[in-house]
XYZ file of C-alpha atoms in Angstrom:
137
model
C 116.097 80.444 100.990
C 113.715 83.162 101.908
C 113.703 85.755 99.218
C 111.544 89.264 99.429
C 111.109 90.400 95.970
C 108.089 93.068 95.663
C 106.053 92.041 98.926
C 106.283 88.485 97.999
C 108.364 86.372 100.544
C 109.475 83.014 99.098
C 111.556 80.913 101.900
C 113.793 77.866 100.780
C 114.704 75.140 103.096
C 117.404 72.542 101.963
C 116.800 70.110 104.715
C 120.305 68.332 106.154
C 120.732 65.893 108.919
C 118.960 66.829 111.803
C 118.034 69.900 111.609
C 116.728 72.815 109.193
C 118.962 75.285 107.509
C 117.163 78.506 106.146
C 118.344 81.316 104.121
C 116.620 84.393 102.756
C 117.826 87.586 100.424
C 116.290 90.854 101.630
C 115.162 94.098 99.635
C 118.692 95.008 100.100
C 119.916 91.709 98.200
C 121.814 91.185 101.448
C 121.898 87.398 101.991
C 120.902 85.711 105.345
C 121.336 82.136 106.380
C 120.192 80.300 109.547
C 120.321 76.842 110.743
C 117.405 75.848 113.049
C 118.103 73.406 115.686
C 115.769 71.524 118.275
C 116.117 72.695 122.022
C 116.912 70.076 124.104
C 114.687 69.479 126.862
C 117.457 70.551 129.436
C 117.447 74.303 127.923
C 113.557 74.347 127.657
C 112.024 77.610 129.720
C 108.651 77.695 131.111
C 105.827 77.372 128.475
C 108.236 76.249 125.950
C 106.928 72.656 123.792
C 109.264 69.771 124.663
C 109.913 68.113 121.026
C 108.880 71.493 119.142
C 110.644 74.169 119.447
C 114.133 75.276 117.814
C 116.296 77.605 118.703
C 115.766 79.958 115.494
C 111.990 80.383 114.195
C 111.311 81.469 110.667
C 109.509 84.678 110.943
C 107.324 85.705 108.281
C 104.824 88.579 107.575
C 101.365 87.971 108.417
C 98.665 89.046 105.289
C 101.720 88.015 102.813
C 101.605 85.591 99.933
C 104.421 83.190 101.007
C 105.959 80.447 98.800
C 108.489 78.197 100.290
C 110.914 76.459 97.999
C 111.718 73.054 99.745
C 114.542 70.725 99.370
C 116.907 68.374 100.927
C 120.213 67.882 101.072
C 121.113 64.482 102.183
C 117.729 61.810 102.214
C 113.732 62.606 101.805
C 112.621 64.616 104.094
C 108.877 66.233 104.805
C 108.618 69.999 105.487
C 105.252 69.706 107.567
C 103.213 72.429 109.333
C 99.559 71.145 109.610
C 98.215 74.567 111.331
C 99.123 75.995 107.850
C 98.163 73.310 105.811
C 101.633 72.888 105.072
C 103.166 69.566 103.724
C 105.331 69.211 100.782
C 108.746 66.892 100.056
C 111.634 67.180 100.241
C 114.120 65.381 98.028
C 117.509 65.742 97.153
C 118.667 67.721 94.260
C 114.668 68.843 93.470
C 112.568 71.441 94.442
C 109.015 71.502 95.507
C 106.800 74.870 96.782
C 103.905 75.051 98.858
C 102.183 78.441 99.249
C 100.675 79.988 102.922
C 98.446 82.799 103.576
C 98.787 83.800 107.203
C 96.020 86.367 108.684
C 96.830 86.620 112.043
C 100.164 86.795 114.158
C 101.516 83.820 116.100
C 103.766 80.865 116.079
C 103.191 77.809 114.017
C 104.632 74.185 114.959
C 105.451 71.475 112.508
C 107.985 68.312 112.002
C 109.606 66.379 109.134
C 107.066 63.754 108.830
C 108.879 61.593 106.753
C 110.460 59.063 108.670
C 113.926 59.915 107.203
C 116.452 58.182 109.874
C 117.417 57.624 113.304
C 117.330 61.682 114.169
C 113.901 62.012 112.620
C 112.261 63.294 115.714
C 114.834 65.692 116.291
C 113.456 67.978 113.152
C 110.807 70.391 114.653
C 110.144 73.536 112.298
C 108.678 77.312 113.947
C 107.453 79.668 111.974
C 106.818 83.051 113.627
C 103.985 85.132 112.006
C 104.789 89.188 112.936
C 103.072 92.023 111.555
C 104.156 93.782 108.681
C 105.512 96.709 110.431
C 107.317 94.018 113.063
C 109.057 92.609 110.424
C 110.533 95.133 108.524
C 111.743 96.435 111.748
């Protein structure tokens, strides 16, 4: 879940089968959910990373405290973005955090890296860093 609550951003990712599922509650308290699935290399366009990217990015703020609340819904799963320094676990029926500053915009590539079953590859994560002004657009 990805909750804004007084410039703060907090995003929570229950983790579930091969893919990422994301939701968020504005300013507004209006709820928003998203799963995140891996492109397959048929749909790829040019410049696009085979194995990487999804079909829905998290976009965050850039020069925002972030907190993501990580868990899983099904096995042990990894929520890994090394470009962010990024790597926390995910288990079933817990929560864990990790905390990201982001100064600059751009998009940041991670995986599961736990090796949590036979569609373990298929678990990419994109996070989108906009300006502040691009995001609350």
């Amino acid at each position: 879940m990805i909750t804004i609550i007084r410039n703060f951003l907090a995003n929570k990712s229950p983790i579930a089968h091969k893919y990422m599922n994301h939701d968020f509650t504005n300013e507004d308290d209006e709820f928003i959910e998203f799963d995140s699935y891996i492109v397959p290399e048929s749909d790829l366009e040019q410049g696009q990373f085979r194995m990487l990217e999804v079909d829905n990015r998290v976009i965050i703020p850039e020069l925002t405290h972030t907190r993501i609340v990580i868990s899983a819904a099904d096995v042990i799963h990894s929520y890994a973005c090394p470009s962010l320094g990024i790597k926390a676990d995910a288990y079933p029926g817990r929560l864990n955090q990790a905390s990201v500053y982001i100064n600059r915009p751009g998009t940041f590539f991670g995986q599961c890296s736990e090796i949590c079953g036979i569609l373990h590859s298929s678990m990419p994560i994109a996070i989108q860093s906009v300006s502040i002004r691009d995001f609350l657009l």
